[in-house]
Short mmCIF file of C-alpha atoms in Angstrom, two decimals:
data_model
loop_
_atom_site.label_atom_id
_atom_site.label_comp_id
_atom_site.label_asym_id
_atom_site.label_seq_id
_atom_site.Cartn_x
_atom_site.Cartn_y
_atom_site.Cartn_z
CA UNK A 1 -83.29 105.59 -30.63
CA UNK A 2 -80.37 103.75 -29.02
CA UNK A 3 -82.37 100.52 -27.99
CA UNK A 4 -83.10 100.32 -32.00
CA UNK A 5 -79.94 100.67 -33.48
CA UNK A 6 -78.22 98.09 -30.41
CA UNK A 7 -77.83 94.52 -31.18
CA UNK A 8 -76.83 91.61 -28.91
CA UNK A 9 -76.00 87.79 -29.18
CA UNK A 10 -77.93 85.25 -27.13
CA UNK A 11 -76.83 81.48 -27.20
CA UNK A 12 -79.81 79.33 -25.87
CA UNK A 13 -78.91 75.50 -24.90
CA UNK A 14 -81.26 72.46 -25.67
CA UNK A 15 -80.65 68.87 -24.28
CA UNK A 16 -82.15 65.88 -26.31
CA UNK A 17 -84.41 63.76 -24.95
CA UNK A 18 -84.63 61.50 -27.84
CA UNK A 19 -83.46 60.79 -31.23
CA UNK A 20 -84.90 62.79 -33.88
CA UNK A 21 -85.20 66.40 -35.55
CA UNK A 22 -86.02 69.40 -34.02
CA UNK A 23 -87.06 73.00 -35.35
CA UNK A 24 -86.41 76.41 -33.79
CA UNK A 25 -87.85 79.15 -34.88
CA UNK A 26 -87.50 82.88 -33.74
CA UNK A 27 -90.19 85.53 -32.48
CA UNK A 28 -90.01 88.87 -30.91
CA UNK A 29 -92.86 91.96 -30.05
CA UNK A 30 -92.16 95.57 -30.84
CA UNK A 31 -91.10 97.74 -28.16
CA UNK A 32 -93.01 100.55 -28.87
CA UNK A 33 -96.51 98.97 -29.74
CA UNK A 34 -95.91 95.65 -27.60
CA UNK A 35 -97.31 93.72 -30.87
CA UNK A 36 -95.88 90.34 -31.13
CA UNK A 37 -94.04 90.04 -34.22
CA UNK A 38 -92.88 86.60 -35.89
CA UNK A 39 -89.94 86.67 -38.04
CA UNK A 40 -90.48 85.02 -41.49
CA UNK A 41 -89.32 81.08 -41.61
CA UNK A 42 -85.90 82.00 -42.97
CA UNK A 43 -85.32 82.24 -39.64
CA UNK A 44 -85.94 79.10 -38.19
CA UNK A 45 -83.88 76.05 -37.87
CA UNK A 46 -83.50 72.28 -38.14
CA UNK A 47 -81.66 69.96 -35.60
CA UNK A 48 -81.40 66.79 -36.13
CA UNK A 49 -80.19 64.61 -32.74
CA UNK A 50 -78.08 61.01 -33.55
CA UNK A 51 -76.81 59.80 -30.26
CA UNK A 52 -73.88 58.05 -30.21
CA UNK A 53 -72.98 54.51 -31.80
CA UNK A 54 -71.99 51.54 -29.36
CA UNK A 55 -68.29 50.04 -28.87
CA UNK A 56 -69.39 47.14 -26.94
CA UNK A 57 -67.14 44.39 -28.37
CA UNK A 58 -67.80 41.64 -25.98
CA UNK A 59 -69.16 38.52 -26.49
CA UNK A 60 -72.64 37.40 -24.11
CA UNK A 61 -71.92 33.77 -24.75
CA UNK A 62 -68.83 31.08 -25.77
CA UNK A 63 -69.28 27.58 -26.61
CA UNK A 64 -67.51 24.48 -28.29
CA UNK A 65 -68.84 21.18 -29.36
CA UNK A 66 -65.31 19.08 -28.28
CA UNK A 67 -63.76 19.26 -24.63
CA UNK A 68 -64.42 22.46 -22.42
CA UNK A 69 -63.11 25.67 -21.96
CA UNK A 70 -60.18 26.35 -19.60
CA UNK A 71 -60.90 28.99 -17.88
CA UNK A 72 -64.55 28.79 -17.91
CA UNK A 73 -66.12 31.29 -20.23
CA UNK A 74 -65.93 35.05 -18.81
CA UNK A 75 -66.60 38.14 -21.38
CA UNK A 76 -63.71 39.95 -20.02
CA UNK A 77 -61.67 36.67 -20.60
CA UNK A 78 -60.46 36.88 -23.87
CA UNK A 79 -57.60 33.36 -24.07
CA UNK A 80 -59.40 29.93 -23.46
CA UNK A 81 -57.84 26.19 -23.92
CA UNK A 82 -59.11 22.99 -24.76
CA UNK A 83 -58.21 19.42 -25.42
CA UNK A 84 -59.76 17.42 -28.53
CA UNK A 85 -59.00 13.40 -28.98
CA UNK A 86 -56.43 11.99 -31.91
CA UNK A 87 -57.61 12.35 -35.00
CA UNK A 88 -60.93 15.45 -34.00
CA UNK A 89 -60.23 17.83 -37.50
CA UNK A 90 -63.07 20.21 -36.57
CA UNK A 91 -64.66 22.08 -33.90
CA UNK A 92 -68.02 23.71 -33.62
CA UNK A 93 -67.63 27.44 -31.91
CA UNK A 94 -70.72 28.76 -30.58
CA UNK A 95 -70.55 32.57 -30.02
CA UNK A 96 -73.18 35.71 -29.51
CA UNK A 97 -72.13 39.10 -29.00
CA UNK A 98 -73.19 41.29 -25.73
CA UNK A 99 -74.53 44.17 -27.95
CA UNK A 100 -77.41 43.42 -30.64
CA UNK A 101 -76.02 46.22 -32.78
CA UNK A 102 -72.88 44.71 -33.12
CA UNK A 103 -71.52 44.62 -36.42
CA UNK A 104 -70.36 40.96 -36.68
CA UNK A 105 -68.76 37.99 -34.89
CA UNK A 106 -66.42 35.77 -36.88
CA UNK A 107 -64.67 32.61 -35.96
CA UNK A 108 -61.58 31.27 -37.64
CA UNK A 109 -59.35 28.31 -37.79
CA UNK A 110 -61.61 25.67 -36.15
CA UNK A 111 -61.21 23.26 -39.01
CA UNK A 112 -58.03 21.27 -40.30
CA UNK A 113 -56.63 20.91 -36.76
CA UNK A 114 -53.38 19.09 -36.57
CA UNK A 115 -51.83 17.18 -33.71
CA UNK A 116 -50.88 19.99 -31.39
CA UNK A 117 -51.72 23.42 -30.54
CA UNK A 118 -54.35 24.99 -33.22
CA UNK A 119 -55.26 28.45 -32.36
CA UNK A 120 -59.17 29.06 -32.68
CA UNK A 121 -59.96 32.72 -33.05
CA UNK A 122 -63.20 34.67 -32.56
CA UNK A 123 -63.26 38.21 -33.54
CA UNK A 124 -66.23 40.83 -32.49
CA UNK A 125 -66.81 43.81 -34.71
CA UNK A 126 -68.71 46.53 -32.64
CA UNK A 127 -71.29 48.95 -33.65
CA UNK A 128 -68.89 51.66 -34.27
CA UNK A 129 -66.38 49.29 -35.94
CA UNK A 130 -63.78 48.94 -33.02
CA UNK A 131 -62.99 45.12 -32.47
CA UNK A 132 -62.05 42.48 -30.00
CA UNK A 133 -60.68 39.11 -30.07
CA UNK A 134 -60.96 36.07 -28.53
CA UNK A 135 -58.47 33.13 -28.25
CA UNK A 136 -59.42 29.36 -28.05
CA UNK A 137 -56.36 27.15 -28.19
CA UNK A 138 -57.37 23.37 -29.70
CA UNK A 139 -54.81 21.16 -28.48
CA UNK A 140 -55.02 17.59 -30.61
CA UNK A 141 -53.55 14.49 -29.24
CA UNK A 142 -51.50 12.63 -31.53
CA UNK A 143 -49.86 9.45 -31.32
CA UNK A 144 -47.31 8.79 -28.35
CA UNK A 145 -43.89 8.78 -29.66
CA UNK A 146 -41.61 6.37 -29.77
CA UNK A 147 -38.19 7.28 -27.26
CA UNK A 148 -35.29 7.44 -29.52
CA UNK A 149 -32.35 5.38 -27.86
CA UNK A 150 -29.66 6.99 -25.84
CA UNK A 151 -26.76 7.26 -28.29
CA UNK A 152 -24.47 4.80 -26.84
CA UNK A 153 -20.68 5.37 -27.89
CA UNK A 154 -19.52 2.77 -30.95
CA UNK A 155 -17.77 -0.69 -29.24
CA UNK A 156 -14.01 -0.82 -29.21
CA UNK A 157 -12.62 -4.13 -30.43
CA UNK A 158 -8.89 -5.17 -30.77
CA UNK A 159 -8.31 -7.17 -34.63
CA UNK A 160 -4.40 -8.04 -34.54
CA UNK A 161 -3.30 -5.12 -32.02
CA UNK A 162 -5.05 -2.42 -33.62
CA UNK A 163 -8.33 -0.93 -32.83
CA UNK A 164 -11.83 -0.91 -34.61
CA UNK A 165 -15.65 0.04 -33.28
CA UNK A 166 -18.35 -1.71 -34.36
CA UNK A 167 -20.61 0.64 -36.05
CA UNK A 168 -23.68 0.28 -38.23
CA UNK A 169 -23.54 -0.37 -41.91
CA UNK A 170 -22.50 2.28 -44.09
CA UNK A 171 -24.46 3.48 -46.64
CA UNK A 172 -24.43 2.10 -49.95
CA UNK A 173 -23.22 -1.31 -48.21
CA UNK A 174 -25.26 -4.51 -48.50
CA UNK A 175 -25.49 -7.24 -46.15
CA UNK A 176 -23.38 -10.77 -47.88
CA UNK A 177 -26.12 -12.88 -49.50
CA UNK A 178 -26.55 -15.58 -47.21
CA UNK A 179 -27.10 -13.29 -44.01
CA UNK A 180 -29.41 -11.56 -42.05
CA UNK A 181 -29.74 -8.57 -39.65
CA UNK A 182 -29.45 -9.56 -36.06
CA UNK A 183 -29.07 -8.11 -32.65
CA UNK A 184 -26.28 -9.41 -30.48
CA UNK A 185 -24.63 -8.75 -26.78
CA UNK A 186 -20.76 -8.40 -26.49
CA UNK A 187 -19.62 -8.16 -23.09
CA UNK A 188 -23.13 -6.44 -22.22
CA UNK A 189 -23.61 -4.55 -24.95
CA UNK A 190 -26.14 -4.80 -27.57
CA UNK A 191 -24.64 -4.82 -31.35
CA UNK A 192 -25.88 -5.28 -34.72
CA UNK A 193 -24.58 -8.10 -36.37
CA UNK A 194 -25.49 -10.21 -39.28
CA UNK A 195 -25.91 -14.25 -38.61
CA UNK A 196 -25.59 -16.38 -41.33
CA UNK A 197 -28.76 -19.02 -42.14
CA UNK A 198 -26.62 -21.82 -42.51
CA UNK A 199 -23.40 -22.86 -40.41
CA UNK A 200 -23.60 -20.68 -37.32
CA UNK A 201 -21.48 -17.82 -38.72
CA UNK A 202 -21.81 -14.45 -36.89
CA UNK A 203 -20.44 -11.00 -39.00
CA UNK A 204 -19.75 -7.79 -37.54
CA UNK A 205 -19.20 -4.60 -39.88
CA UNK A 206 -15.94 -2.77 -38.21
CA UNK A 207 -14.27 0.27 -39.19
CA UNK A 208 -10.79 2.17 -38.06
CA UNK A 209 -11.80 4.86 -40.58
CA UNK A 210 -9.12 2.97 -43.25
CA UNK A 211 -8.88 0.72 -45.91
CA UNK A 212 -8.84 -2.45 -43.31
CA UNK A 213 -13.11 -1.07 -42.40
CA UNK A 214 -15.11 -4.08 -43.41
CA UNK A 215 -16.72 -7.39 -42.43
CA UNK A 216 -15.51 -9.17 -39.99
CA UNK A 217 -16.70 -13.07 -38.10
CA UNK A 218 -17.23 -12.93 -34.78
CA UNK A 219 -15.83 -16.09 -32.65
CA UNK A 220 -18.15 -16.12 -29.56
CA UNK A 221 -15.87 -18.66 -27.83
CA UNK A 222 -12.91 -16.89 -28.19
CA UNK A 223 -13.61 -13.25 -28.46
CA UNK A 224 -11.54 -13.05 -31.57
CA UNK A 225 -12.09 -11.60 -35.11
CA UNK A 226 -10.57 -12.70 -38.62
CA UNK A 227 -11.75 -10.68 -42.04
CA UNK A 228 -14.61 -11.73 -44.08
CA UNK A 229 -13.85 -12.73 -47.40
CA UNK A 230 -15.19 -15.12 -49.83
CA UNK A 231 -13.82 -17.34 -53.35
CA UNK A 232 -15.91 -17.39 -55.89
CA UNK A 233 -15.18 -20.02 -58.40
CA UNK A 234 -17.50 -20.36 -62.07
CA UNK A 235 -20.79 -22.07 -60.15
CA UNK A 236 -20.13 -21.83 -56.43
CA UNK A 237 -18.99 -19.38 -53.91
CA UNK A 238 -17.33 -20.29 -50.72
CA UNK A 239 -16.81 -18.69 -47.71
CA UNK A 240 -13.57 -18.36 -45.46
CA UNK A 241 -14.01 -19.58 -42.32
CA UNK A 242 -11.12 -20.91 -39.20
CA UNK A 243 -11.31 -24.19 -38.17
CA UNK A 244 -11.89 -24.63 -34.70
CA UNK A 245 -9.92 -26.88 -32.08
CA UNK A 246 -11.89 -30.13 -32.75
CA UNK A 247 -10.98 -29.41 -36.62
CA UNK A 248 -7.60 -31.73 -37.00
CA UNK A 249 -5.25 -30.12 -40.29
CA UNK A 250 -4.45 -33.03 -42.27
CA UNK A 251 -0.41 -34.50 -42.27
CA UNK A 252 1.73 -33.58 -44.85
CA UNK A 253 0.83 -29.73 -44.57
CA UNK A 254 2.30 -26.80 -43.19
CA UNK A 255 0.97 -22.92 -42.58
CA UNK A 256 0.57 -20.69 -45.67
CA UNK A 257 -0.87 -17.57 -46.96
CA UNK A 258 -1.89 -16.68 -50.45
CA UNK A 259 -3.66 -13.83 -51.84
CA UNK A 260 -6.76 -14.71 -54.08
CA UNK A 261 -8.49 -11.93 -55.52
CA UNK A 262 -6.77 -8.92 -53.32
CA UNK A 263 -7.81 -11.27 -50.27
CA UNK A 264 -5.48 -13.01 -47.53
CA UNK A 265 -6.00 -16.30 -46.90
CA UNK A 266 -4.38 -18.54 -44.32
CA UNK A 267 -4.12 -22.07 -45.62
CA UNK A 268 -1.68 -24.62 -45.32
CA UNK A 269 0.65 -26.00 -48.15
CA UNK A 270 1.83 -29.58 -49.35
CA UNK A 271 5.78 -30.32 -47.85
CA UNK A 272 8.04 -32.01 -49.42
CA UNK A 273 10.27 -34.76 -47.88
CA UNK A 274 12.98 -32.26 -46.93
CA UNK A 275 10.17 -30.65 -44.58
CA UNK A 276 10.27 -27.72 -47.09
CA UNK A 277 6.99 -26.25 -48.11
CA UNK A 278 6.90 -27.43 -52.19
CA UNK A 279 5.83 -24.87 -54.78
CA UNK A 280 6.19 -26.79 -57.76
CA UNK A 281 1.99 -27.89 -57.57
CA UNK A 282 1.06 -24.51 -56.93
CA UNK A 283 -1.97 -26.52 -54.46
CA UNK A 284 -3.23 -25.22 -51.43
CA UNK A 285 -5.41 -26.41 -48.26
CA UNK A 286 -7.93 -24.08 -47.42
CA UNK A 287 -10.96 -24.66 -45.01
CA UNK A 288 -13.73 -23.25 -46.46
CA UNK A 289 -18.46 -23.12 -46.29
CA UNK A 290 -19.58 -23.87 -49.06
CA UNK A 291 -23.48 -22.52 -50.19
CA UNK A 292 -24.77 -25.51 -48.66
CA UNK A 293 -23.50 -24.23 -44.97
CA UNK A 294 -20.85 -27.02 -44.96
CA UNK A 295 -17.59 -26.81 -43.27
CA UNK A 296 -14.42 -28.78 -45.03
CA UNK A 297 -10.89 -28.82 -46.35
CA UNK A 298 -10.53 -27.83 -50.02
CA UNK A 299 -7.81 -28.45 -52.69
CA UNK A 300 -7.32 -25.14 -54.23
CA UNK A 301 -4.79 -24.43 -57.61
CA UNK A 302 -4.29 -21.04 -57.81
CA UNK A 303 -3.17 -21.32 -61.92
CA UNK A 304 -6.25 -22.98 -62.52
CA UNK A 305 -8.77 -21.37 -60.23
CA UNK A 306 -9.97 -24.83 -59.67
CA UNK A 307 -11.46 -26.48 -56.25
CA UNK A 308 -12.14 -30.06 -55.28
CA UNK A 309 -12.76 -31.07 -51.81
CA UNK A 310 -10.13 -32.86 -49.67
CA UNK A 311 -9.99 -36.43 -48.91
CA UNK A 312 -7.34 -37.53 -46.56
CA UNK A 313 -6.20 -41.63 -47.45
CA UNK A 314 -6.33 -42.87 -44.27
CA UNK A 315 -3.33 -44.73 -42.69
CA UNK A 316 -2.77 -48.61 -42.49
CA UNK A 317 -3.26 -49.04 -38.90
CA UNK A 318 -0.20 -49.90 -37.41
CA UNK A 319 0.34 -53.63 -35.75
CA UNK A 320 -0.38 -53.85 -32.09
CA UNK A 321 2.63 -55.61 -30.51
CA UNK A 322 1.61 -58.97 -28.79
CA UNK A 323 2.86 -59.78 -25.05
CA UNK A 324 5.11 -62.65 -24.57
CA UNK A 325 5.27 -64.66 -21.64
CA UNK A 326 9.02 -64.31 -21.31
CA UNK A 327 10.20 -61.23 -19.33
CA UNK A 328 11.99 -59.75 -23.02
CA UNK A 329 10.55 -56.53 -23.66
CA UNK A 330 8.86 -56.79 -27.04
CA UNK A 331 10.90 -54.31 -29.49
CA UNK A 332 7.99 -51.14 -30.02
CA UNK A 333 7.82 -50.44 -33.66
CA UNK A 334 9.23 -47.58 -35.39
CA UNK A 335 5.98 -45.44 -36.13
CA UNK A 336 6.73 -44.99 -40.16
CA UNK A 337 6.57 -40.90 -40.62
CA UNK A 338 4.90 -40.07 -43.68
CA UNK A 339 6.61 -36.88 -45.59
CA UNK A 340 4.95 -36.87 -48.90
CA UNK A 341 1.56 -35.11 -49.15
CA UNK A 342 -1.40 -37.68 -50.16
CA UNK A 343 -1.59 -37.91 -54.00
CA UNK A 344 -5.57 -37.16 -53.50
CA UNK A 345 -3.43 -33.44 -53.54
CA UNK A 346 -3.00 -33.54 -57.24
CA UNK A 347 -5.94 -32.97 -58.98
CA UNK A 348 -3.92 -34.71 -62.23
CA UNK A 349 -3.80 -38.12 -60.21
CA UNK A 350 -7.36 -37.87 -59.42
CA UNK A 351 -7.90 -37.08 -62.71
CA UNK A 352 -6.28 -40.10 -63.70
CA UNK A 353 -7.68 -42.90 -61.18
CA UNK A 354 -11.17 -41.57 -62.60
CA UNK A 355 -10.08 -42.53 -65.95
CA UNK A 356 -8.57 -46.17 -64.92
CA UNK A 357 -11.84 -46.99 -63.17
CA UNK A 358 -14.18 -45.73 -66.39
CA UNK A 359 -11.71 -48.08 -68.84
CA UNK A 360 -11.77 -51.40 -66.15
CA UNK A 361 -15.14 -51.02 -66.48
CA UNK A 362 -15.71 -50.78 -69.82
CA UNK A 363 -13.25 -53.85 -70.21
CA UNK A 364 -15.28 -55.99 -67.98
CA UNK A 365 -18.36 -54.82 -69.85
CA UNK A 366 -17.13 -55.61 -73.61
CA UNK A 367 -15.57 -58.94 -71.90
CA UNK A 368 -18.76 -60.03 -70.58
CA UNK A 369 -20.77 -59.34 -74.42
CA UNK A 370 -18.29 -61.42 -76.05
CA UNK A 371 -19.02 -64.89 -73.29
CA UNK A 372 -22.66 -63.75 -73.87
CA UNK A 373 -21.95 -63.63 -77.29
CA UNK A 374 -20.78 -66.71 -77.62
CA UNK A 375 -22.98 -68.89 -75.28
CA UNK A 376 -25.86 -68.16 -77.40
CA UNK A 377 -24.73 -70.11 -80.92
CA UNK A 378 -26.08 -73.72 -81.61
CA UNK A 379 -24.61 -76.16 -79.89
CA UNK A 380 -23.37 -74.62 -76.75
CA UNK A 381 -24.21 -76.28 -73.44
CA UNK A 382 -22.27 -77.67 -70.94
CA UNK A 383 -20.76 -80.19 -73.05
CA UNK A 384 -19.30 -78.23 -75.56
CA UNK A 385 -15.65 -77.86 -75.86
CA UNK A 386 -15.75 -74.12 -76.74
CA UNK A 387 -16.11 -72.59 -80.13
CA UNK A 388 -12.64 -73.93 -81.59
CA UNK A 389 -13.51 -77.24 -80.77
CA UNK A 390 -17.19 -76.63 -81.96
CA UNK A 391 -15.99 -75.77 -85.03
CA UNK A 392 -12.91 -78.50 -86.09
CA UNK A 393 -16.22 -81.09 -85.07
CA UNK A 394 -18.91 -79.48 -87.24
CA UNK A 395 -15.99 -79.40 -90.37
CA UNK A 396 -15.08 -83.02 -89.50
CA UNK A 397 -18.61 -84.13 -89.98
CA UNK A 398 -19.19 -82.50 -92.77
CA UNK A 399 -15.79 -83.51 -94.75
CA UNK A 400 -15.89 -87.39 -93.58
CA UNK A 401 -17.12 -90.35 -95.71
CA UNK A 402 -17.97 -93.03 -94.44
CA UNK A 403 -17.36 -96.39 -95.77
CA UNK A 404 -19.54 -99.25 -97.07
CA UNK A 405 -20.00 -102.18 -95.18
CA UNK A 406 -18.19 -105.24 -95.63
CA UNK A 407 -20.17 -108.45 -95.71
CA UNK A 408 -18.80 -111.35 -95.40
CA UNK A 409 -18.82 -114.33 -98.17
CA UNK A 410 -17.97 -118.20 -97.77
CA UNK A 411 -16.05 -119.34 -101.09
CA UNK A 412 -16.87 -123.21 -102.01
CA UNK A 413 -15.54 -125.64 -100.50
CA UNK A 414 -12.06 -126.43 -103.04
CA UNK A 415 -10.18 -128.81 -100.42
CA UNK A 416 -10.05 -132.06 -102.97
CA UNK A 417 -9.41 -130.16 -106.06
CA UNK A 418 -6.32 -128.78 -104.15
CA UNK A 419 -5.27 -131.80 -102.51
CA UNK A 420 -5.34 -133.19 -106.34
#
């Protein structure tokens, strides 16, 4: 029979209603008879239904405990921004995801903010592992900076026709003991200088990128600058300074420079009658401030290394001529021009009048122990005759005898016996 030997294929199509497991099994009836016949179970099947999982990755809700979000929350939006005070280290993120059978929702990088921008993430894990991320950018105030000064080009000064800029001070430089920092204007512009606490002295550090870079004083009157330099001496340390126009340079000197210590100093020097500078005292004028913030003239010996302020011996004032009533012109004296330098210049003669006034007064002293001396043996008063006198009477006393008395005795009368 053809219809028993013929076989055919039949594919039969089931939709799912729900999740779960399904069996199938397979029946059939015999042609011939028409009796239902049911195949044994090795012919049935299983099918089991899993519907597919979710990859909803978007978040129902967004929230943060400090400032609000910019834009407000949308679950398409995925970059936010907000703005936290000075000093916030932490925020609180708030977030739920859309689906329930999302796999997770992590937030990172909400604590340890720093002043700035701090990027807050928050990422969503869906139910079939795909992901999504949101952005919140934490933007911390910090303090408000300071503006940096416009970088104003160095000052150009002129020291003895050549140029310098005042600049700040190098490093590895210290400020001279006996000044401080200071701000000062030069012809508008603000500088730093270094003022000095005693004496009024103003410093200014300026370089020409060569050996002459340095400290210089500042002359506010005149807008002119002279070097810096000090002389130290054992115990004190004085500072160079120019006299100004009240200062009067004493007579008997003229300009000089000497070098002390790799230093120039301008000074004035003793002249001798000839009008010739002399060089045989080796003595030098220099006006100096000393640590005290005082301003003078000092003697200085350059063999010696040894100082002593200047004292000028004032002139004898000169006589003031009279008027006469006749009409003679009174004869003007001849002013008396004095070439020699003061003797105060030599330290040796200074020297010396200290010794002559220790020895007249120890003279007077011993002078007035002897008269004490004396006044206090026996016998002196205001009738003595002094102690040679004193002591020819006291020996004369002693060394005289005096004589008895003489009595006088009447003899008898013996005028008849004689006359017999």
């Amino acid at each position: 029979n053809t219809a028993a030997t013929t076989s055919s294929l039949v594919k039969i199509v089931f939709r799912a209603n729900s999740q779960g497991a399904a069996v199938f099994t397979v029946s059939g009836s015999d042609v011939n008879t028409g009796d239902q016949l049911f195949y044994p179970p090795a012919a049935a099947a299983t099918v089991t239904i899993n519907p597919p999982r979710s990859g909803n990755a978007n978040l129902a809700s967004l929230s943060v405990d400090q400032g609000q979000l910019s834009p407000a929350f949308n679950p398409g939006t995925q970059n936010y921004s907000i703005q936290v005070g000075m000093g916030v280290d932490r925020v609180v993120v708030s977030a739920a995801a859309a689906d329930t059978k999302a796999q997770s929702v992590q937030v990172s990088g909400n604590t340890g903010l720093k002043d700035g921008a701090n990027p807050i993430r928050v990422v969503v894990t869906a139910e079939n592992g795909s992901t999504k991320t949101y952005t919140i950018t934490a933007n911390r105030l910090g303090p408000t900076p300071t503006p940096e000064p416009t970088p104003t080009p160095p000052m150009s000064v002129m020291v003895d026709s050549k140029p310098f800029y005042v600049i700040e001070l190098p490093e590895g430089v210290e400020v001279p003991a006996g000044f401080y920092e200071a701000a000062i204007e030069i012809n508008g512009q603000m500088v730093t200088a270094y003022k000095s606490r005693h004496g009024g002295l103003v410093l200014l550090y300026l370089s020409n990128e060569g050996p002459e870079s340095g400290f210089y004083f500042y002359d506010a009157q005149t807008g002119e600058f002279y070097r810096f330099a000090q002389l130290t001496v054992p115990g004190a340390v004085y500072t160079r300074i120019m006299p100004d126009e009240s200062v009067v340079i004493p007579d008997g000197f003229v300009e000089a420079r000497i070098t002390i210590d790799g230093e120039a100093f301008d000074c004035w020097k003793p002249y001798s009658e000839n009008g010739d500078a002399s060089a045989e005292s080796g003595i030098y004028l220099l006006y100096l401030l000393n640590d005290k913030g005082e301003k003078g003239f000092y003697l200085f010996q350059n063999s010696t290394r040894l100082i002593f302020p200047y004292s000028a011996v004032p002139r004898e004032p000169e006589p003031t001529p009279l008027p006469t009533p006749t009409p003679i012109p009174t004869p003007t004296p001849v002013p008396v021009v004095e070439t020699n330098y003061s003797q105060t210049a030599n330290p040796y003669f200074v020297v010396t009048i200290i010794l002559a006034s220790i020895i007249v007064l120890l003279s007077g002293v011993l002078a007035w122990l002897l008269i004490r001396r004396r006044g206090n043996r026996p016998g002196s008063g205001p009738d003595d005759d002094g102690g040679f006198d004193d002591y020819d009477e006291i020996n004369s006393e002693a060394n005289f005898i005096k004589p008895p008395k003489i009595r006088r005795v009447e003899a008898p009368h013996v005028d008849d016996e004689i006359d017999e």
